[in-house]
Amino acid sequence: ALFTREGIPLEGYYDVLMERGAKSSPDYIRDEILKMNIFNSVFVDCTASANIAEIYGELMAKNISVVTANKIAASSDYENYSYLKDIARKAGVKFLFETNVGAGLPIINTMNSLINSGDKIVKLEAVLSGTLNFIFNTLSEEIPFSKAIEMAVDAQFAEPDPRIDLSGLDVTRKLVILSREAGAVVNQSDVDKKLFIPQKYFDGTLDEFWKNIDEMDASFEERRKELAKEGKKLRFVASYNKGKCEVGLREVESGHPFYDLEGSNNIIMISTERYNEYPMVIKGYGAGASVTAAGVFSDIISIANIR
Amino acid sequence: ALFTREGIPLEGYYDVLMERGAKSSPDYIRDEILKMNIFNSVFVDCTASANIAEIYGELMAKNISVVTANKIAASSDYENYSYLKDIARKAGVKFLFETNVGAGLPIINTMNSLINSGDKIVKLEAVLSGTLNFIFNTLSEEIPFSKAIEMAVDAQFAEPDPRIDLSGLDVTRKLVILSREAGAVVNQSDVDKKLFIPQKYFDGTLDEFWKNIDEMDASFEERRKELAKEGKKLRFVASYNKGKCEVGLREVESGHPFYDLEGSNNIIMISTERYNEYPMVIKGYGAGASVTAAGVFSDIISIANIR
């Protein structure tokens, strides 16, 4: 890590870091930041680290806003989530994590605006895994399930360990975050998880997973064929309905908003007291470095109150 | 009008207004507001009046933010629009008009966030008239064009004078506003308008319009039947593409995002440098008192910087 009040020029940053940087740890980072004591500063977390997420509270307590693409804090135990929200409010700083769900899509902000204007979120239905959507869009007679997973990893839609996506863990985290923003007191354990791959594939090592997962190919191909005949597609859907949270595979037919969801896109349907007969729908890239970076930057900008 | 530093209780507001209110005019309103000289105040315009829109500049110059559902200022001559934007920036106040397009849908905010994060709007395609969408969704063998217009007025989707919608004027204004927010220097006269009702119906009085408009019924029914056979629907589409603005009827087929646009909903597809292969899509109620009021309130809240 490298700390300097003068800022670090983009050009040659790596040399400077190697020359003057110190060995880093969350504690060290926290201490150095607090020591610098810069007015109206923002801590930006682009890691997926649980240890880094643990220092948010101390930073916000010392009037430092937090912008994070890291889902761990907002999907952690409800008590911790609620503690962080409280600290932010008390210290008058922001705790923003728009990119936790749908990358650069304006989902959390939109929900917050609806709620701040006195509306109430009644129901959410969403496809929140670009990886899983890519896989179900890629399945074909030629491309079996195991191959589609490989392609998702190669295209960097999936985590290096694709089981984080396949187990529904990633979607569960996102759903917990959305449900909390909608006002529900929920934990990951409260989500009804309807998985589509037997637990044994998740219990072993990653190598074992890759060796064995093609055992699933035949049954997926059978189901795909059956559905194609009926004009249906598979979608991994997260839903929140009056406090109840569920993730699972759903068969959707032509005409359903999820049917035409291309590539690795995400989609969310937000039903509120005002958007009732027809929900509000937001759709687009839900993953990817550039749109996520833009979303993080947009959160930072909103703290500077430029927009 | 009624001015008081103590605020006006909702209960019995009408009696108080009748008792203590003064005859109102834009000049009187402006003078009274400036005289009150309240810190961090917001002027909210829920009229459709051109005269009211004329006082925004003087208010913002005196550090009063403006939130407006009135489209007139933002779609007026580019010079005036740009003058108002400049004044707001110089005075450090906000000039917000999110509800000018798509009512409570987060369209302008989202475009601004994209741009603030360094993205560039390349193309917009949208159905922005709830009225026209309702009319084209309502047309059937039983319901001719003229009857569908009547139904739109009865349901309060259309203005009392439905020609503001039918002439494309309302959509043209919205497109001009979006294109400007996307960075284009355009005026209403720059929009290529492909109208679907001959000019003569707009030249007379409203009474004459209602008397004669059923002359259009036969040709619309013929076109509707033809399209239904091909599995297509009519949509009144506004588009912005690299500086070029156009509004006009388009035939869309099943599978197109505009095809399944229900009722009086609006939809917008935003293509940017980052959202290129697949655009960002936002869909939902684009009109209606409650969602518009919520959007106005949300703009006010964002000035208080609560969200």
XYZ file of C-alpha atoms in Angstrom:
614
model
C 0.000 0.000 0.000
C 1.053 3.556 -0.585
C -0.163 6.671 1.227
C 0.580 10.214 0.206
C -1.245 13.509 0.640
C -0.022 14.646 -2.770
C -1.836 11.925 -4.710
C -0.252 9.330 -6.962
C 0.231 10.100 -10.665
C -1.284 7.407 -12.900
C 1.842 7.389 -14.993
C 4.500 5.342 -13.300
C 2.277 4.524 -10.324
C 3.620 0.976 -10.268
C 7.242 2.044 -9.902
C 6.330 4.433 -7.108
C 4.346 1.705 -5.366
C 7.255 -0.733 -5.607
C 9.728 1.882 -4.411
C 7.857 3.508 -1.558
C 4.940 1.138 -0.849
C 4.646 -0.713 2.468
C 3.388 -4.227 3.083
C -0.348 -3.942 3.392
C -3.011 -5.227 5.786
C -6.515 -4.004 6.600
C -5.331 -2.691 9.981
C -2.432 -0.846 8.410
C -4.691 0.680 5.773
C -7.224 1.792 8.382
C -4.552 3.307 10.636
C -2.862 5.196 7.823
C -6.149 6.566 6.514
C -7.253 7.757 9.957
C -3.813 9.299 10.555
C -4.090 11.309 7.326
C -7.366 12.807 8.575
C -8.443 14.307 5.248
C -11.704 16.268 5.143
C -14.609 14.762 3.131
C -12.640 11.701 2.076
C -14.003 8.503 0.578
C -12.749 4.942 1.051
C -13.296 2.904 -2.119
C -13.228 -0.901 -1.904
C -12.886 -2.784 -5.182
C -11.790 -6.033 -3.548
C -13.910 -9.040 -2.666
C -12.185 -9.328 0.700
C -13.994 -9.958 3.982
C -11.098 -8.457 5.950
C -11.319 -5.175 4.109
C -15.077 -5.089 4.661
C -14.396 -5.246 8.392
C -12.819 -1.813 8.541
C -15.785 0.098 7.030
C -17.335 0.738 10.428
C -14.263 2.306 11.988
C -13.697 4.450 8.909
C -17.270 5.731 8.788
C -17.241 6.400 12.529
C -14.357 8.760 11.772
C -16.375 10.603 9.078
C -15.024 8.788 6.054
C -17.605 7.745 3.428
C -17.415 4.230 2.006
C -18.080 3.261 -1.614
C -17.781 -0.425 -2.296
C -18.163 -2.935 -5.094
C -17.555 -5.629 -2.469
C -20.812 -7.395 -1.576
C -19.598 -8.904 1.703
C -20.550 -6.144 4.143
C -24.017 -5.386 2.787
C -24.880 -9.103 2.654
C -23.304 -9.988 6.023
C -25.313 -10.626 9.196
C -28.233 -8.218 9.365
C -26.900 -6.798 12.608
C -23.648 -5.807 10.946
C -25.446 -4.334 7.903
C -27.753 -2.341 10.112
C -24.837 -1.241 12.338
C -22.988 0.097 9.277
C -26.087 1.935 8.026
C -26.534 3.468 11.494
C -22.925 4.586 11.765
C -23.109 6.214 8.339
C -26.257 8.089 9.313
C -24.871 9.197 12.671
C -21.548 10.346 11.213
C -23.305 12.072 8.310
C -21.315 10.129 5.728
C -22.395 7.852 2.874
C -22.218 4.074 2.680
C -22.815 3.345 -1.011
C -22.778 -0.012 -2.789
C -24.800 0.525 -5.972
C -22.535 -1.861 -7.922
C -23.233 -4.745 -5.514
C -26.283 -5.576 -7.626
C -26.406 -5.227 -11.400
C -22.997 -3.486 -11.662
C -23.664 -0.086 -13.273
C -27.444 -0.494 -13.538
C -29.242 2.087 -11.374
C -31.076 -0.418 -9.168
C -30.330 0.454 -5.538
C -30.439 4.205 -6.178
C -33.785 3.848 -7.900
C -35.203 1.779 -5.032
C -33.916 4.364 -2.532
C -35.480 7.207 -4.517
C -38.818 5.404 -4.626
C -38.725 4.800 -0.874
C -37.531 8.332 -0.071
C -40.470 9.679 -2.041
C -42.865 7.704 0.171
C -43.416 4.669 -2.034
C -43.193 1.112 -0.729
C -41.452 -1.817 -2.446
C -43.932 -4.695 -2.565
C -42.202 -7.198 -4.816
C -38.947 -7.717 -6.704
C -38.237 -10.237 -9.446
C -34.844 -10.326 -11.062
C -32.212 -12.181 -13.010
C -29.057 -11.052 -11.227
C -26.424 -13.495 -12.410
C -24.842 -12.606 -15.731
C -22.922 -15.863 -15.474
C -25.976 -18.077 -15.109
C -27.868 -16.162 -17.762
C -24.944 -16.568 -20.136
C -24.839 -20.305 -19.407
C -28.571 -20.837 -19.998
C -28.416 -18.719 -23.155
C -25.443 -20.717 -24.423
C -26.793 -24.251 -23.873
C -27.541 -25.937 -27.186
C -27.391 -29.294 -28.869
C -23.704 -28.586 -29.565
C -22.798 -26.949 -26.266
C -23.457 -29.080 -23.186
C -23.767 -27.698 -19.647
C -20.142 -28.310 -18.632
C -18.853 -26.625 -21.781
C -21.121 -23.601 -21.228
C -19.655 -23.199 -17.723
C -16.147 -23.298 -19.174
C -17.085 -20.665 -21.743
C -18.473 -18.404 -19.006
C -15.197 -18.668 -17.105
C -13.149 -18.039 -20.260
C -15.230 -14.972 -21.075
C -14.625 -13.762 -17.477
C -18.349 -13.623 -16.771
C -17.881 -16.204 -14.037
C -15.648 -16.050 -11.009
C -12.459 -18.150 -11.354
C -14.344 -20.605 -9.127
C -17.657 -20.780 -11.012
C -19.307 -22.548 -8.073
C -19.846 -19.166 -6.390
C -22.259 -18.461 -9.235
C -23.582 -21.999 -9.757
C -24.399 -22.522 -6.086
C -26.583 -19.445 -6.155
C -24.376 -17.858 -3.450
C -23.740 -14.747 -5.509
C -27.428 -14.273 -6.356
C -28.427 -14.977 -2.754
C -26.127 -12.209 -1.561
C -27.545 -9.784 -4.102
C -31.124 -10.672 -3.198
C -30.406 -10.177 0.500
C -28.998 -6.719 -0.245
C -32.007 -5.713 -2.363
C -34.504 -7.074 0.162
C -32.813 -5.130 2.949
C -32.911 -1.955 0.908
C -36.594 -2.726 0.363
C -36.976 -2.699 4.135
C -36.885 -6.413 5.048
C -34.907 -7.812 7.962
C -33.356 -10.833 6.245
C -30.196 -12.900 6.283
C -28.712 -15.223 3.669
C -30.045 -18.167 5.677
C -33.600 -16.849 5.251
C -33.423 -17.206 1.459
C -35.228 -20.246 0.116
C -32.581 -21.703 -2.223
C -33.770 -24.026 -4.965
C -30.465 -25.280 -6.360
C -30.103 -27.091 -9.655
C -26.808 -28.890 -9.057
C -26.487 -31.525 -6.321
C -24.513 -30.460 -3.250
C -21.741 -33.034 -3.835
C -20.305 -30.953 -6.691
C -19.732 -28.083 -4.292
C -18.201 -30.144 -1.488
C -14.983 -31.209 -3.202
C -12.093 -29.237 -4.661
C -12.340 -27.085 -7.761
C -10.371 -29.736 -9.682
C -12.878 -32.419 -8.705
C -15.687 -30.117 -9.771
C -14.226 -29.681 -13.244
C -13.587 -33.422 -13.536
C -17.118 -34.466 -12.587
C -19.478 -31.707 -13.679
C -20.033 -33.233 -17.130
C -22.135 -35.875 -15.361
C -24.841 -33.185 -15.374
C -24.707 -32.657 -19.147
C -27.206 -35.337 -20.180
C -29.986 -34.275 -17.825
C -29.574 -30.603 -18.775
C -29.685 -31.423 -22.464
C -32.864 -33.421 -21.945
C -34.508 -30.562 -20.071
C -33.325 -27.998 -22.633
C -34.808 -30.022 -25.508
C -38.097 -30.443 -23.693
C -38.324 -26.705 -22.966
C -37.333 -25.685 -26.491
C -40.236 -27.768 -27.764
C -42.607 -25.817 -25.490
C -41.002 -22.479 -26.483
C -39.562 -21.932 -23.023
C -36.178 -20.996 -21.550
C -34.463 -21.501 -18.205
C -33.699 -18.482 -16.024
C -32.200 -18.346 -12.543
C -34.590 -15.972 -10.810
C -34.299 -14.128 -7.506
C -37.536 -12.929 -5.987
C -38.666 -10.939 -3.008
C -42.348 -10.890 -2.199
C -43.683 -9.304 0.986
C -40.660 -10.322 3.012
C -40.190 -13.791 1.475
C -36.940 -14.360 -0.447
C -36.317 -17.112 -2.979
C -33.740 -18.036 -5.613
C -34.184 -20.848 -8.118
C -34.491 -21.996 -11.701
C -37.669 -20.960 -13.451
C -39.073 -21.843 -16.840
C -40.192 -18.728 -18.669
C -42.154 -18.551 -21.865
C -42.009 -16.158 -24.792
C -43.583 -12.826 -23.880
C -42.233 -12.938 -20.313
C -39.811 -10.037 -19.729
C -37.075 -12.526 -18.754
C -37.417 -14.618 -21.928
C -35.567 -12.241 -24.239
C -32.780 -11.486 -21.751
C -29.706 -11.551 -23.966
C -26.177 -12.719 -23.176
C -25.057 -12.025 -19.635
C -27.554 -9.215 -19.054
C -29.391 -8.615 -15.784
C -32.991 -7.514 -15.370
C -35.063 -6.411 -12.409
C -38.804 -5.785 -12.088
C -39.733 -3.535 -9.187
C -43.355 -3.532 -8.015
C -44.318 -0.843 -5.556
C -47.530 0.630 -4.224
C -47.447 3.040 -7.186
C -45.832 0.806 -9.804
C -48.329 -1.961 -9.232
C -50.212 -3.092 -12.332
C -46.992 -2.760 -14.355
C -43.672 -2.896 -12.521
C -40.708 -0.648 -13.223
C -38.168 -2.596 -15.283
C -34.406 -1.971 -15.495
C -32.271 -4.066 -17.809
C -28.722 -4.134 -19.147
C -25.183 -5.338 -18.530
C -25.072 -6.592 -14.971
C -21.378 -7.340 -14.875
C -18.134 -6.335 -16.491
C -15.164 -4.244 -15.429
C -16.001 -1.031 -17.283
C -19.670 -0.722 -16.261
C -18.817 -1.682 -12.672
C -15.989 0.856 -12.536
C -18.390 3.473 -13.895
C -20.911 2.598 -11.189
C -18.282 2.918 -8.471
C -17.174 6.248 -9.909
C -20.768 7.429 -10.041
C -21.151 6.624 -6.314
C -18.002 8.635 -5.575
C -19.295 11.549 -7.647
C -22.601 11.524 -5.789
C -20.713 12.049 -2.523
C -19.025 15.069 -4.048
C -22.654 16.013 -4.831
C -21.800 16.973 -8.379
C -24.796 15.237 -9.868
C -51.000 32.704 -3.896
C -50.132 32.577 -0.244
C -46.736 33.254 1.348
C -45.843 32.560 4.946
C -42.600 31.699 6.716
C -44.484 29.420 9.087
C -45.635 27.002 6.373
C -49.196 26.115 5.501
C -50.926 23.223 7.278
C -52.392 20.722 4.826
C -55.574 20.603 6.816
C -57.693 23.615 6.004
C -55.160 24.983 3.511
C -57.959 25.969 1.164
C -59.725 28.163 3.737
C -56.455 29.859 4.639
C -55.710 30.432 0.943
C -59.149 31.945 0.363
C -58.877 34.106 3.466
C -55.319 35.380 3.223
C -54.252 34.580 -0.345
C -53.427 37.326 -2.841
C -54.128 37.425 -6.562
C -51.245 35.660 -8.206
C -48.943 36.333 -11.154
C -45.452 35.054 -12.010
C -43.939 38.446 -11.150
C -45.726 38.576 -7.820
C -44.615 35.030 -6.984
C -40.996 35.806 -7.891
C -40.946 39.037 -5.890
C -42.466 37.451 -2.798
C -40.073 34.506 -2.914
C -37.022 36.732 -3.281
C -38.283 38.977 -0.461
C -38.569 35.976 1.874
C -34.891 35.196 1.248
C -34.930 31.703 2.779
C -31.667 29.746 2.871
C -31.436 26.601 0.706
C -34.958 26.959 -0.665
C -36.454 25.173 -3.651
C -38.993 26.463 -6.153
C -41.240 23.647 -7.372
C -43.236 24.113 -10.575
C -46.057 21.655 -11.210
C -47.786 23.835 -13.800
C -47.520 23.633 -17.577
C -47.232 27.408 -17.798
C -44.734 29.237 -19.994
C -44.986 32.344 -17.808
C -43.961 30.452 -14.704
C -41.041 28.906 -16.590
C -39.799 32.428 -17.301
C -38.982 33.180 -13.675
C -36.623 30.193 -13.137
C -33.561 32.179 -14.190
C -34.102 35.032 -11.756
C -34.833 32.595 -8.930
C -31.734 30.494 -9.550
C -29.582 33.617 -9.893
C -30.661 34.368 -6.319
C -29.582 30.902 -5.096
C -32.958 29.195 -5.237
C -32.990 25.691 -6.712
C -35.695 24.827 -9.233
C -37.501 21.476 -9.501
C -40.023 21.303 -12.291
C -42.449 18.912 -13.905
C -43.054 21.620 -16.517
C -41.316 20.741 -19.794
C -41.386 24.234 -21.267
C -38.061 25.606 -19.997
C -35.912 22.559 -20.707
C -37.375 22.226 -24.219
C -37.323 25.960 -25.022
C -34.735 27.600 -27.302
C -31.341 26.005 -26.727
C -29.942 29.368 -25.676
C -32.465 29.638 -22.863
C -31.897 26.037 -21.757
C -28.157 26.528 -21.723
C -28.520 29.892 -19.944
C -30.557 28.221 -17.186
C -28.022 25.392 -16.832
C -25.221 27.968 -16.587
C -26.986 30.062 -13.969
C -27.637 26.965 -11.866
C -23.974 25.991 -12.031
C -22.739 29.480 -11.245
C -25.129 29.958 -8.327
C -24.372 26.471 -7.029
C -28.030 25.470 -7.069
C -29.875 22.635 -8.803
C -32.130 22.815 -11.854
C -33.890 19.442 -11.864
C -36.565 18.180 -14.239
C -36.418 14.390 -13.983
C -40.208 14.117 -14.424
C -40.114 15.952 -17.770
C -39.475 12.604 -19.431
C -41.034 9.337 -18.283
C -42.569 10.829 -15.111
C -41.058 8.907 -12.181
C -38.789 6.682 -14.280
C -35.112 7.366 -13.502
C -34.133 8.407 -17.030
C -32.421 11.795 -16.816
C -30.642 10.956 -13.558
C -29.345 7.753 -15.055
C -28.094 9.527 -18.178
C -26.387 12.147 -15.994
C -24.731 9.466 -13.873
C -23.447 7.698 -16.974
C -22.025 10.940 -18.349
C -20.563 12.017 -14.996
C -18.751 8.709 -14.803
C -17.090 9.411 -18.158
C -19.406 7.464 -20.450
C -20.848 8.919 -23.656
C -24.451 8.588 -24.854
C -24.339 7.344 -28.429
C -27.969 6.542 -29.176
C -31.412 6.731 -27.580
C -34.571 4.963 -28.691
C -37.764 5.433 -26.740
C -41.520 5.314 -26.537
C -42.232 8.424 -24.501
C -45.940 9.007 -24.994
C -48.151 6.999 -22.686
C -51.108 8.446 -24.550
C -50.020 7.263 -27.976
C -48.961 3.896 -26.633
C -52.345 3.489 -24.989
C -54.071 4.405 -28.244
C -52.064 1.929 -30.357
C -52.559 -0.775 -27.726
C -56.307 -0.114 -27.672
C -57.010 -0.137 -31.411
C -58.991 -3.223 -32.396
C -61.725 -4.321 -34.723
C -64.228 -2.978 -32.181
C -62.379 0.172 -31.169
C -61.586 2.558 -34.028
C -58.911 5.265 -33.872
C -61.247 8.115 -32.886
C -62.763 6.047 -30.090
C -59.308 5.093 -28.775
C -58.410 8.800 -28.574
C -61.584 9.464 -26.607
C -60.763 6.635 -24.232
C -57.267 8.044 -23.662
C -58.763 11.415 -22.756
C -61.358 9.813 -20.475
C -58.630 7.810 -18.705
C -56.691 11.083 -18.279
C -53.701 9.679 -20.134
C -54.091 12.400 -22.750
C -54.073 16.140 -22.259
C -57.580 17.699 -22.394
C -56.523 18.711 -25.921
C -55.246 15.359 -27.205
C -53.631 17.054 -30.204
C -50.630 17.977 -28.030
C -49.962 14.227 -27.916
C -51.206 13.313 -31.402
C -49.149 15.989 -33.137
C -46.013 14.568 -31.580
C -45.380 17.918 -29.852
C -45.146 16.334 -26.423
C -42.753 13.614 -27.595
C -40.697 16.154 -29.562
C -40.218 18.205 -26.408
C -39.152 15.156 -24.428
C -36.723 14.055 -27.136
C -35.168 17.518 -27.269
C -34.641 17.420 -23.498
C -33.048 13.963 -23.597
C -30.834 14.834 -26.557
C -29.604 17.955 -24.788
C -28.821 15.983 -21.661
C -26.944 13.595 -23.956
C -24.857 16.563 -25.055
C -26.477 17.621 -28.335
C -27.174 21.233 -29.275
C -30.705 20.804 -30.641
C -33.976 22.656 -30.859
C -37.515 21.418 -31.464
C -37.211 22.586 -35.071
C -34.249 20.223 -35.571
C -36.394 17.163 -34.863
C -37.437 15.269 -37.958
C -41.172 14.809 -37.353
C -42.929 12.024 -39.208
C -46.566 12.697 -38.320
C -49.378 10.238 -38.856
C -52.334 12.622 -38.911
C -52.648 15.266 -41.635
C -51.940 18.827 -40.520
C -55.526 20.007 -41.209
C -56.795 18.242 -38.084
C -54.493 20.371 -35.970
C -55.287 23.697 -37.619
C -58.924 24.088 -36.547
C -60.561 24.264 -33.146
C -60.728 21.374 -30.699
C -64.447 20.998 -31.523
C -63.684 20.660 -35.230
C -61.018 18.096 -34.399
C -63.474 15.932 -32.471
C -66.068 16.270 -35.239
C -63.732 15.238 -38.057
C -61.156 12.864 -36.608
C -63.268 9.766 -37.342
C -62.379 10.295 -41.005
C -59.071 8.649 -40.051
C -60.693 5.512 -38.615
C -60.898 3.479 -41.828
C -57.267 3.900 -42.842
C -56.034 3.084 -39.332
C -58.181 -0.032 -39.169
C -56.814 -1.166 -42.526
C -53.229 -0.665 -41.366
C -53.912 -2.359 -38.012
C -55.363 -5.438 -39.727
C -52.436 -5.634 -42.120
C -49.922 -5.393 -39.272
C -51.768 -7.881 -37.070
C -51.482 -10.390 -39.909
C -47.699 -9.868 -39.959
C -47.500 -10.067 -36.140
C -46.528 -6.413 -35.848
C -47.648 -3.429 -33.783
C -47.487 0.343 -34.189
C -45.335 2.396 -31.814
C -44.618 6.106 -31.823
C -40.847 6.143 -31.425
C -38.462 8.954 -30.536
C -34.846 8.410 -31.464
C -31.546 10.184 -31.052
C -28.589 8.889 -32.984
C -25.285 10.759 -33.058
C -26.942 14.154 -32.949
C -29.878 13.352 -35.266
C -33.368 13.494 -33.710
C -36.486 11.875 -35.113
C -40.036 11.088 -34.000
C -42.439 8.937 -35.965
C -44.590 5.824 -36.208
C -42.677 2.589 -36.445
C -43.836 -0.966 -37.055
C -42.257 -3.306 -34.519
C -42.342 -7.077 -34.536
C -42.552 -9.613 -31.751
C -39.247 -9.889 -29.927
C -38.518 -6.167 -30.236
C -38.355 -4.547 -26.768
C -41.109 -2.103 -27.786
C -43.535 -4.813 -28.939
C -44.659 -5.930 -25.482
C -44.985 -2.397 -24.110
C -48.198 -2.604 -22.129
C -50.884 0.035 -21.609
C -49.581 3.561 -21.349
C -46.066 2.535 -20.327
C -42.897 4.257 -21.511
C -39.613 2.616 -22.417
C -36.146 3.925 -23.210
C -33.069 2.160 -24.574
C -29.816 3.952 -23.829
C -26.746 2.992 -25.862
C -23.440 4.373 -24.664
C -19.792 3.672 -25.300
C -19.979 1.071 -22.511
C -23.561 -0.121 -22.976
C -23.045 -0.799 -26.642
C -23.845 -4.334 -27.763
C -26.861 -4.355 -25.429
C -28.343 -1.014 -24.384
C -29.539 -0.161 -20.890
C -33.335 -0.394 -20.802
C -35.710 1.391 -18.412
C -39.441 0.728 -18.589
C -42.578 1.507 -16.606
C -45.374 3.996 -16.060
C -44.410 7.133 -17.921
C -47.317 9.250 -16.783
C -49.803 9.580 -13.982
C -50.242 11.912 -11.043
C -48.815 9.695 -8.300
C -45.618 8.572 -10.056
C -44.986 12.115 -11.325
C -45.506 13.573 -7.855
C -43.099 10.981 -6.480
C -40.513 11.950 -9.099
C -40.847 15.625 -8.212
C -40.523 14.790 -4.533
C -37.458 12.680 -5.246
C -35.829 15.659 -7.011
C -36.567 17.836 -3.977
C -35.101 15.205 -1.643
C -31.931 15.010 -3.727
C -31.387 18.732 -3.155
C -31.670 18.144 0.576
C -29.009 15.506 -0.207
C -30.767 12.888 1.864
C -30.353 10.167 -0.721
